[in-house]
Coordinates of C-alpha atoms and ligand atoms in Angstrom, one line a residue:
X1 CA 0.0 0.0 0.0
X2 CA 1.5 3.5 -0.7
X3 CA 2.0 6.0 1.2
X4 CA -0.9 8.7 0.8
X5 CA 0.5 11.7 2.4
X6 CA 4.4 10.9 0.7
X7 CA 2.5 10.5 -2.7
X8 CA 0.7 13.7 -2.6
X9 CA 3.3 15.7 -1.3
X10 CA 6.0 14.4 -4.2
X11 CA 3.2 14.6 -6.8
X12 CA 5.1 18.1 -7.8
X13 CA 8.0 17.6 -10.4
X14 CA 10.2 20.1 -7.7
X15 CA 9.1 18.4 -4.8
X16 CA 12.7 16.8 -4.8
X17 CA 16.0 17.6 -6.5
X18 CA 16.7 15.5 -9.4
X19 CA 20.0 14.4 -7.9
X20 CA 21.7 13.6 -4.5
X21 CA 21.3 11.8 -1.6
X22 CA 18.0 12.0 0.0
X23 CA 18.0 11.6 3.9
X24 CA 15.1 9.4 5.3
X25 CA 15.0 9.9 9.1
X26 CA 13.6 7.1 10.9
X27 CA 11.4 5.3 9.0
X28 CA 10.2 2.2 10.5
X29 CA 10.3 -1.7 9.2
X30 CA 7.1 -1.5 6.6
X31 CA 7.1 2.0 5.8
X32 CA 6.3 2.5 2.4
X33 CA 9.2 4.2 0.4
X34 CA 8.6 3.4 -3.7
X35 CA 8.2 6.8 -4.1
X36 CA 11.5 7.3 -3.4
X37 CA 14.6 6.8 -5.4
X38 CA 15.9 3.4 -3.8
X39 CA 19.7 4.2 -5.2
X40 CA 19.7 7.6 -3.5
X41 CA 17.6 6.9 -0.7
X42 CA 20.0 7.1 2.5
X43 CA 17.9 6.1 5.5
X44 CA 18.7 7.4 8.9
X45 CA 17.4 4.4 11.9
X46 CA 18.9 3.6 14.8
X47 CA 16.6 0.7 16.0
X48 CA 18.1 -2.3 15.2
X49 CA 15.1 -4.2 14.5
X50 CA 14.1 -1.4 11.8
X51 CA 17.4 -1.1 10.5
X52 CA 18.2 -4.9 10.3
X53 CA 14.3 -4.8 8.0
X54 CA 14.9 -1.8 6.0
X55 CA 18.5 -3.4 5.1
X56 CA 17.3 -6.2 4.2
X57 CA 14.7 -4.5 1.9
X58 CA 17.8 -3.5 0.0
X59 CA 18.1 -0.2 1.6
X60 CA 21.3 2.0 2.5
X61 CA 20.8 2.1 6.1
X62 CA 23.1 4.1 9.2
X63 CA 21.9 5.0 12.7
X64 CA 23.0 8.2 12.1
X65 CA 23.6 10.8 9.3
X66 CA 26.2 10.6 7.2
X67 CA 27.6 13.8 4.8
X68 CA 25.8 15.9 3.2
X69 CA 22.4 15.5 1.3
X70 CA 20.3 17.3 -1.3
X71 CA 17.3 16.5 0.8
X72 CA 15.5 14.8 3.2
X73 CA 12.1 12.9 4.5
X74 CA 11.5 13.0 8.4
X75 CA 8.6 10.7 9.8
X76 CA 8.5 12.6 12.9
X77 CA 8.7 10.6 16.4
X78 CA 6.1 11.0 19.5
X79 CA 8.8 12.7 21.6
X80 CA 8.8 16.6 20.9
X81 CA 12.4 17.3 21.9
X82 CA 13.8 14.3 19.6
X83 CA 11.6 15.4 16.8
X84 CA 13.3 18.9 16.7
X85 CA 16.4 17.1 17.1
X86 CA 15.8 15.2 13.8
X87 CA 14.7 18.4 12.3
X88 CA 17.8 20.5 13.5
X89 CA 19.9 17.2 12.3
X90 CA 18.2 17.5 8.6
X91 CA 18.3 21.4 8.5
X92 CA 22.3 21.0 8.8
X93 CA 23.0 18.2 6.6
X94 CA 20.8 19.1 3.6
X95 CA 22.1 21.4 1.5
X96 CA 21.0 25.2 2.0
X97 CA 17.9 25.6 -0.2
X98 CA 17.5 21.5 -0.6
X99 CA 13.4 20.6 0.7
X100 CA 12.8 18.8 4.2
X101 CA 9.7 16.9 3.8
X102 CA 8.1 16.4 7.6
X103 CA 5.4 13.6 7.9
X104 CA 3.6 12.9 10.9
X105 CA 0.2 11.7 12.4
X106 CA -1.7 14.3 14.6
X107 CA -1.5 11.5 17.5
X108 CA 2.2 12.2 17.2
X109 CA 2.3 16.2 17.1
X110 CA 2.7 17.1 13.9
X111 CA 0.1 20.4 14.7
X112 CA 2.2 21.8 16.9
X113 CA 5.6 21.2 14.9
X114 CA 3.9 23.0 12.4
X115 CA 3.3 25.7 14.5
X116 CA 7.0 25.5 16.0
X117 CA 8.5 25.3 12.5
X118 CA 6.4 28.3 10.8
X119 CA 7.5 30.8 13.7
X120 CA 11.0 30.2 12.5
X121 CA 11.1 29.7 8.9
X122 CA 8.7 29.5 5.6
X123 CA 6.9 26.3 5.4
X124 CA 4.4 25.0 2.6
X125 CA 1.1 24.4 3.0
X126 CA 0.5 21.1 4.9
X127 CA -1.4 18.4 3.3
X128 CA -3.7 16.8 5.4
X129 CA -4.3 12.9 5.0
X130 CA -5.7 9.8 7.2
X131 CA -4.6 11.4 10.3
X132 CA -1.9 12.9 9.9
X133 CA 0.0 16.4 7.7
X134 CA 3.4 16.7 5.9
X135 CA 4.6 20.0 4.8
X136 CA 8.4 21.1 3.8
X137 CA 10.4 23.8 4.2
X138 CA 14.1 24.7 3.0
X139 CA 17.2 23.8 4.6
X140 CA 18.4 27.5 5.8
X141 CA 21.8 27.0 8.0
X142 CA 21.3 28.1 11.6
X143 CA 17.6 27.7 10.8
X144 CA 16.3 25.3 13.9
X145 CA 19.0 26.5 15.7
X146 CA 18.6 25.5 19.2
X147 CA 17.0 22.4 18.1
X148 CA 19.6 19.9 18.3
X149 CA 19.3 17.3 21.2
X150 CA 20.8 18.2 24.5
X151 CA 22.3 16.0 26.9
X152 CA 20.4 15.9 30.2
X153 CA 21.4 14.5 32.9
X154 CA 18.6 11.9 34.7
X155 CA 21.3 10.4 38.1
X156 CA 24.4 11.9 39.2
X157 CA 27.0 10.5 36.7
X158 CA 25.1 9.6 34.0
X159 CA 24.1 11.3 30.6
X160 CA 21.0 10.6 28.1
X161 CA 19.5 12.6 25.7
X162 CA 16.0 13.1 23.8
X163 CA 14.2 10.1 22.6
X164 CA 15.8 7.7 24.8
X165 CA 13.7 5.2 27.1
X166 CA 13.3 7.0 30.6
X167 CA 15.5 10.0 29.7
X168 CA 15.0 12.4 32.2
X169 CA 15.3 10.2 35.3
X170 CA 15.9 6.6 36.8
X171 CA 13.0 4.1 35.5
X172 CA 11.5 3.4 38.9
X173 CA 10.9 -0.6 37.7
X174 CA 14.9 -0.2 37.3
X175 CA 15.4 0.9 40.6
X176 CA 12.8 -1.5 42.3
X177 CA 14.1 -4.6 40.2
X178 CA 18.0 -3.1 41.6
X179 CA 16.9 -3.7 45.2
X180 CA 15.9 -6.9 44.9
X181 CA 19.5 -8.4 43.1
X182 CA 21.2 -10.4 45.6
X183 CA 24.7 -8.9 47.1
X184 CA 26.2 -11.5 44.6
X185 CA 26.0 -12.2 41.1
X186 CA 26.8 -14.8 38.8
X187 CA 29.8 -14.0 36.8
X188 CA 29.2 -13.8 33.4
X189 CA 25.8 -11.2 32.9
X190 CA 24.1 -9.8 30.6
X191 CA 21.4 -6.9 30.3
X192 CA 19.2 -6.9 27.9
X193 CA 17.4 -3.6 26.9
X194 CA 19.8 -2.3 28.8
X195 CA 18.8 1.6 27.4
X196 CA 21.2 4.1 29.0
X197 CA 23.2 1.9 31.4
X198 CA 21.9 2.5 35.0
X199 CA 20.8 -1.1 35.4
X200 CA 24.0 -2.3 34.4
X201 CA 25.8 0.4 36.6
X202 CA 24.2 -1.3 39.5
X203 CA 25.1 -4.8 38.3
X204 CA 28.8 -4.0 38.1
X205 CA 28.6 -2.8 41.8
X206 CA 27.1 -6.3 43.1
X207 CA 29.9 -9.2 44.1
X208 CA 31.2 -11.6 41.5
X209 CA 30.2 -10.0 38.4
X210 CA 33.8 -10.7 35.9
X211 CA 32.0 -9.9 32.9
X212 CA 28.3 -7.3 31.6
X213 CA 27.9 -7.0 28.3
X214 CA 25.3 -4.7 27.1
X215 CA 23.0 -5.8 24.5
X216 CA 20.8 -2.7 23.2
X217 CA 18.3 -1.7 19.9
X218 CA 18.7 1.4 20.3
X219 CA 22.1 3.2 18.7
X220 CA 21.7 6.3 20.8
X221 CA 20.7 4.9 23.9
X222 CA 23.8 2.4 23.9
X223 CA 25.7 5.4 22.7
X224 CA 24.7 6.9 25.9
X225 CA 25.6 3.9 28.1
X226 CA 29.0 3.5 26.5
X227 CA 29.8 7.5 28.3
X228 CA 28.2 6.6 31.5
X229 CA 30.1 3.0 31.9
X230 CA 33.7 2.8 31.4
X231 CA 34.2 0.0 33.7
X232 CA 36.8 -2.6 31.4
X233 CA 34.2 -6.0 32.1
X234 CA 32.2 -4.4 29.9
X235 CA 30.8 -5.2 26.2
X236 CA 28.6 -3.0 24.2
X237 CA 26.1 -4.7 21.8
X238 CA 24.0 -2.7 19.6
X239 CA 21.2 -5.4 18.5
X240 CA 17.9 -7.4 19.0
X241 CA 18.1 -9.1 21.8
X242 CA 16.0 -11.8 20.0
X243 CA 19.0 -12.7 17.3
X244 CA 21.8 -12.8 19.8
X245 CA 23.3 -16.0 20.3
X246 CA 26.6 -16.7 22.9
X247 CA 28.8 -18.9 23.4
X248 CA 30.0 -19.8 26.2
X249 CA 26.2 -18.6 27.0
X250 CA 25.7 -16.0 29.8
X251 CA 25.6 -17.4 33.4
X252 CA 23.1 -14.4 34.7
X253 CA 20.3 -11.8 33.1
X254 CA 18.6 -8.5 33.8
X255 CA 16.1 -6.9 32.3
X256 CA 13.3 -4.1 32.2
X257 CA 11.8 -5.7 28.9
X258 CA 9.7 -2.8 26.5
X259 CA 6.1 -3.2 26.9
X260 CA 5.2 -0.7 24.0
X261 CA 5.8 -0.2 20.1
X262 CA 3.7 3.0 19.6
X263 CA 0.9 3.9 22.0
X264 CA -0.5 0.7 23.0
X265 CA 1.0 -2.3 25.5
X266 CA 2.0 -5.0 23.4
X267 CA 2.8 -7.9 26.2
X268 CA 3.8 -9.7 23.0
X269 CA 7.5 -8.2 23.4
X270 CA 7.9 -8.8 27.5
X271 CA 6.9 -12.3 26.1
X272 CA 9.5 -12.6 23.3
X273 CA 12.5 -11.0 25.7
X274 CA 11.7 -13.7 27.9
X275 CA 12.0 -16.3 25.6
X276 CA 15.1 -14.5 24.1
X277 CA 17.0 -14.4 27.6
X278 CA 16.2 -18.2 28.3
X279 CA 17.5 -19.1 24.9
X280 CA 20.5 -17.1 25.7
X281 CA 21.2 -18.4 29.4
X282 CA 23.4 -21.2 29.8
X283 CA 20.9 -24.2 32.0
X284 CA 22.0 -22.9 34.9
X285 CA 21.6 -19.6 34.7
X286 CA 19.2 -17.0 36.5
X287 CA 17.2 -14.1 35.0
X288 CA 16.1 -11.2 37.2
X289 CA 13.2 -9.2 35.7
X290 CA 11.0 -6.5 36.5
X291 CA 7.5 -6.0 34.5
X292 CA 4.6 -3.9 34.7
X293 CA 2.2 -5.5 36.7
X294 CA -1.1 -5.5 34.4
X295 CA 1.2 -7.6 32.2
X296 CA 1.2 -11.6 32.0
X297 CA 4.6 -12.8 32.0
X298 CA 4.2 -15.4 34.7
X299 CA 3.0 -18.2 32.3
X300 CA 5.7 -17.1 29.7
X301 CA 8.3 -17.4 32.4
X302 CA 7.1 -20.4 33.7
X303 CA 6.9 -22.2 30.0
X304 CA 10.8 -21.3 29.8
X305 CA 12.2 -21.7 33.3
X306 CA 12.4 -24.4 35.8
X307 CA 11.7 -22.1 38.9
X308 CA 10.1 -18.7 39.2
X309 CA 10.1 -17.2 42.4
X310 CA 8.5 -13.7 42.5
X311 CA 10.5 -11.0 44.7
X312 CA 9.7 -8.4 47.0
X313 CA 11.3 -5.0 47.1
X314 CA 12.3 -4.1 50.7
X315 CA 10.1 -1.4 50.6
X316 CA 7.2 -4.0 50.6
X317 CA 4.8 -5.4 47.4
X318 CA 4.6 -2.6 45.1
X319 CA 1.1 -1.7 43.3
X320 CA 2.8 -1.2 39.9
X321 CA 5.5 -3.6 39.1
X322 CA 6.6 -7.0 39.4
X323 CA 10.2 -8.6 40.2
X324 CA 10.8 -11.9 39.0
X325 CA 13.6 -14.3 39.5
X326 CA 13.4 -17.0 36.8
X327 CA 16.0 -20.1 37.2
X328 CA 17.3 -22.5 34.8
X329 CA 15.9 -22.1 31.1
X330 CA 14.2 -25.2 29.8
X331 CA 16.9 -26.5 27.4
X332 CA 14.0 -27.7 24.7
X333 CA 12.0 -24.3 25.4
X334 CA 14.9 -22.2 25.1
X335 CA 15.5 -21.1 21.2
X336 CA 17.8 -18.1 20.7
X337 CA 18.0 -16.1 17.6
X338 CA 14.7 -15.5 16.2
X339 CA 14.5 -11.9 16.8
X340 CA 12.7 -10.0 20.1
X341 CA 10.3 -8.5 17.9
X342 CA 8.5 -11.4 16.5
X343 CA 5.3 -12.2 18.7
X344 CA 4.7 -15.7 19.9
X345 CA 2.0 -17.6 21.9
X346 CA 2.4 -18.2 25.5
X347 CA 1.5 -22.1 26.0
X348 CA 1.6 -23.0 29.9
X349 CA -1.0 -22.5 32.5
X350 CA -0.3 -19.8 35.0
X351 CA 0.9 -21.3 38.7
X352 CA 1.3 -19.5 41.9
X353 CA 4.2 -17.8 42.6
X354 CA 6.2 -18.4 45.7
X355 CA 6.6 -14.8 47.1
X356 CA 10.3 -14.4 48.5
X357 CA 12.4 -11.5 49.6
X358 CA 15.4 -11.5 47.5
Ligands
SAM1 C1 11.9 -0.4 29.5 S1 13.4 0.0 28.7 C2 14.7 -0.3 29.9 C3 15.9 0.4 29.7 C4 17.0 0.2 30.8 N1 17.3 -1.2 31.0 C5 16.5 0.9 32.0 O1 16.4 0.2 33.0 O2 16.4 2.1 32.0 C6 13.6 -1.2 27.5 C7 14.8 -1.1 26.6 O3 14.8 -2.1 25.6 C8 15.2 -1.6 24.4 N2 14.7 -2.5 23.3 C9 13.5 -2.6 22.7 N3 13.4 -3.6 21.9 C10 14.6 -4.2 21.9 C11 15.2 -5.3 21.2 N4 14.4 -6.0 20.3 N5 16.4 -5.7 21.5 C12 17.2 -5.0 22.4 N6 16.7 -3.9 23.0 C13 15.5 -3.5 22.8 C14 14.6 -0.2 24.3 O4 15.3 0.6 23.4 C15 14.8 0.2 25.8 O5 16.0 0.9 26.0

């Protein structure tokens, strides 16, 4: 199916240049992008799921820009400040002059970037379309300036910046899933999701840890990680935790698994990081998880592990999130490498839960 809003707005003969590389910021697996000119289409994703799909599609892909462009398409993301990021980010790699397409849905903001946009420069008239606008305006150096992503900083020692999961401050399922590792931790961990690297800051602080690698989707969110960890055990992976396989495997896991793609819960991908850790985990191993707790992991966690025992913080049962400890992946459960993203059925019936402390 084409894109409506794309087609419309490059219906016009000037609507692009007729040569040069065209910048595509972050569009996703299945977004539709005939109307572009596949051999100077240079798409701009950092989530590795989205880039490993679009790549494979035959797309150039990179998780950030690269050089200089004669124009660009920006499918704006939900979060204002990395939107004008992206923006700021095109408006200084496109040449001066060279069009900056903007699409967006109105669930996603693109009103008010059209209002933010127009008090700075000239902008076409937007095109309205199932739910959502696009509208261009010239690259104009200096333009957005002001725009490009700050760092903030969300714990004492440690930088993110827009867009990332939980930028502004410590996720407070991290924190809760952090009290309730043990003092000592098996030796070779992993964390997966592991976002801006707090978790894992409080990993390399436990007892016994020789070894942390890092395994992350998204390119600036591990970018971030790799300034806020220096410490030598560790490795930083950028990929789907679903396609990584080790060997020797991992002795121990943490996690804080996603629970959304866009605007709705999708319990599917809690389900398929659980799957991907047992797969991962040598048969010995232990995951440690924390989950929101309208979610329905338990059966999923069960299906792959031996034991689950759910913990409790020391600051008592808490009304939004769950900690799990999950022992021993079931070797014939246990699968690696098929991909986090892809949804799959949970089979086993739901048991009680012992309830420990630690
Ligand atoms: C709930 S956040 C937790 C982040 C971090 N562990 C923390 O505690 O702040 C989940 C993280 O998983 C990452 N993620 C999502 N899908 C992924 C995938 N398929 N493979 C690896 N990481 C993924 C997200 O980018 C995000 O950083």
């Amino acid at each position: 199916m084409s894109h409506t809003r794309l087609s419309l707005a490059l219906d016009a003969p000037e609507a692009l240049p007729t040569e040069g590389r065209i910048a595509v910021f972050r569009p996703t697996a299945d977004t539709d992008l005939s109307l572009l000119p596949k051999d100077r289409a240079h798409l701009v994703q950092g989530f590795r799921p989205d880039y490993d799909a679009l790549s494979a599609r035959g797309y150039t892909v990179s998780p950030m820009p690269e050089g200089d462009y004669a124009a660009a398409v920006v499918f704006l993301p939900r979060a204002k400040a990395e939107a004008r990021a992206l923006l700021a980010a095109a408006c200084d790699g496109v040449a001066p002059g060279g069009p900056i397409w903007v699409d967006g849905m109105k669930t996603d903001g693109i009103d008010s970037i059209i209002r933010d946009v127009r008090a700075r420069l000239p902008i076409s008239d937007p095109i309205a379309k199932a739910h959502g606008k696009i509208f261009s305006f010239a690259a104009t150096p200096g333009g957005l300036a002001g725009w490009a992503a700050q760092p903030m900083t969300p714990a004492e020692g440690f930088t993110t910046q827009p867009g990332v999961f939980s930028a502004d401050a410590v996720d407070r399922g991290s924190a809760l899933l952090a009290a309730c590792l043990p003092d000592h931790l098996p030796a070779k961990m992993v964390d997966l999701g592991a976002g801006w690297g707090w978790l894992s800051a409080q990993v390399l602080a436990r007892d016994g840890v020789e070894s942390l690698e890092l395994i992350e989707a998204e390119h600036a969110a591990l970018e971030c990680a790799k300034q806020n960890i220096t410490d030598p055990r560790v490795q930083f992976t950028w990929a789907d935790v679903g396609k990584v396989t080790r060997d020797p495997r991992p002795t121990g896991a943490v996690m804080n698994p996603p629970f959304h793609t866009s605007r709705n819960a999708d319990p599917a991908l809690g389900a398929a990081f659980i799957r991907a850790a047992a797969g991962l985990l040598s048969l010995s191993g232990t995951l440690w998880m924390v989950a929101n707790r309208h979610l329905p992991y338990e059966a999923v966690l069960r299906e792959m592990f031996h034991e689950v025992t759910e913990l409790t913080p020391p600051t008592g049962r808490d009304g939004a999130f769950r900690i799990f400890r999950a022992e021993r992946p079931i070797a014939h459960a246990a699968k690696p490498g098929k991909g986090a993203q892809t949804p799959a059925p949970t089979g086993a019936k739901p048991r009680r839960v012992a309830r420990t402390r630690r």
